[in-house]
Amino acid sequence: MSATIEYVRFETDDPTALTAHREELIALLKERYGDGFQGAHLARFDDGTVLDFIVWSSAAVAERAAKEMPSDPGAQGFFSRIGTVHEMRHAQVLHTA
């Protein structure tokens, strides 16, 4: 199996609050998925939308997390700050340097 990237671009009404809840979400992902969670980046585009870029060990883990995390009570601080989702995709990693 190869790693999978999860790419989500969305709006938020409060980037500061979203970022404040990020550490809670990351801790939960590490606890729940162990080595299946390989890392994450949160970034803001010039237009104000936000990018959540997560690397998972496999597509199966990525899909499981995408189903479980939005309704997990421990992740609600983060997910409650997400507005309109413009794009969510998973991609297989072909090469890493």
Coordinates of C-alpha atoms in Angstrom, one line a residue:
M1 CA 0.0 0.0 0.0
S2 CA 1.1 3.5 -0.7
A3 CA 0.4 6.7 1.3
T4 CA -2.7 8.7 0.5
I5 CA -3.1 12.5 0.6
E6 CA -6.4 14.0 1.8
Y7 CA -6.9 17.5 0.4
V8 CA -9.8 19.6 1.7
R9 CA -10.4 23.2 0.8
F10 CA -13.1 25.0 2.8
E11 CA -14.2 28.3 4.2
T12 CA -14.1 29.3 7.9
D13 CA -15.6 32.3 9.6
D14 CA -12.8 32.3 12.2
P15 CA -9.3 31.1 11.2
T16 CA -8.0 31.8 14.7
A17 CA -10.5 29.6 16.4
L18 CA -10.1 26.9 13.8
T19 CA -6.3 26.9 14.3
A20 CA -6.8 26.9 18.1
H21 CA -8.7 23.6 17.9
R22 CA -6.1 22.1 15.5
E23 CA -3.9 20.6 18.2
E24 CA -6.9 18.8 19.7
L25 CA -7.7 17.3 16.3
I26 CA -4.2 16.2 15.6
A27 CA -3.9 14.5 19.0
L28 CA -7.1 12.7 18.3
L29 CA -5.9 11.6 14.9
K30 CA -2.7 10.3 16.4
E31 CA -4.5 8.4 19.1
R32 CA -7.2 7.0 16.9
Y33 CA -5.2 6.0 13.8
G34 CA -1.6 5.6 15.2
D35 CA 0.8 5.1 12.3
G36 CA -2.0 5.5 9.9
F37 CA -1.8 9.2 10.4
Q38 CA 1.4 10.4 9.0
G39 CA 1.2 14.2 9.2
A40 CA -0.9 17.3 8.4
H41 CA -0.6 20.9 7.2
L42 CA -3.2 23.7 7.6
A43 CA -2.8 26.7 5.3
R44 CA -4.8 29.7 4.1
F45 CA -5.1 30.8 0.5
D46 CA -5.0 34.5 -0.6
D47 CA -8.8 34.3 -1.1
G48 CA -9.3 33.3 2.6
T49 CA -10.2 29.7 2.0
V50 CA -8.3 27.1 4.0
L51 CA -6.5 24.0 3.0
D52 CA -6.3 21.0 5.2
F53 CA -3.6 18.6 3.8
I54 CA -3.3 15.3 5.6
V55 CA -1.0 12.3 4.8
W56 CA -2.4 8.9 5.6
S57 CA -0.7 5.5 5.4
S58 CA -3.4 4.2 3.0
A59 CA -6.6 5.0 1.3
A60 CA -8.5 2.7 3.7
V61 CA -7.3 4.7 6.7
A62 CA -8.1 8.0 5.0
E63 CA -11.6 6.9 4.1
R64 CA -12.3 5.6 7.6
A65 CA -11.1 8.9 9.1
A66 CA -13.2 11.0 6.6
K67 CA -16.3 9.0 7.8
E68 CA -15.6 9.0 11.5
M69 CA -14.0 12.4 12.4
P70 CA -16.7 14.9 11.4
S71 CA -19.1 13.4 14.0
D72 CA -16.5 12.5 16.7
P73 CA -17.2 14.6 19.8
G74 CA -13.5 15.2 20.4
A75 CA -13.1 16.8 17.0
Q76 CA -16.2 19.1 17.1
G77 CA -14.1 22.2 18.1
F78 CA -12.3 22.0 14.8
F79 CA -15.2 20.8 12.6
S80 CA -17.6 23.3 14.0
R81 CA -15.4 26.1 12.5
I82 CA -15.7 24.6 8.9
G83 CA -18.1 26.4 6.6
T84 CA -18.6 25.6 3.0
V85 CA -16.4 22.8 1.7
H86 CA -15.2 23.6 -1.9
E87 CA -13.3 20.4 -2.5
M88 CA -12.4 17.2 -0.8
R89 CA -10.3 14.6 -2.5
H90 CA -8.0 11.7 -1.8
A91 CA -4.9 10.9 -4.0
Q92 CA -2.4 8.1 -4.0
V93 CA 1.2 9.3 -3.4
L94 CA 3.3 8.2 -6.3
H95 CA 6.6 9.7 -5.1
T96 CA 8.0 11.4 -2.0
A97 CA 11.3 13.2 -1.7

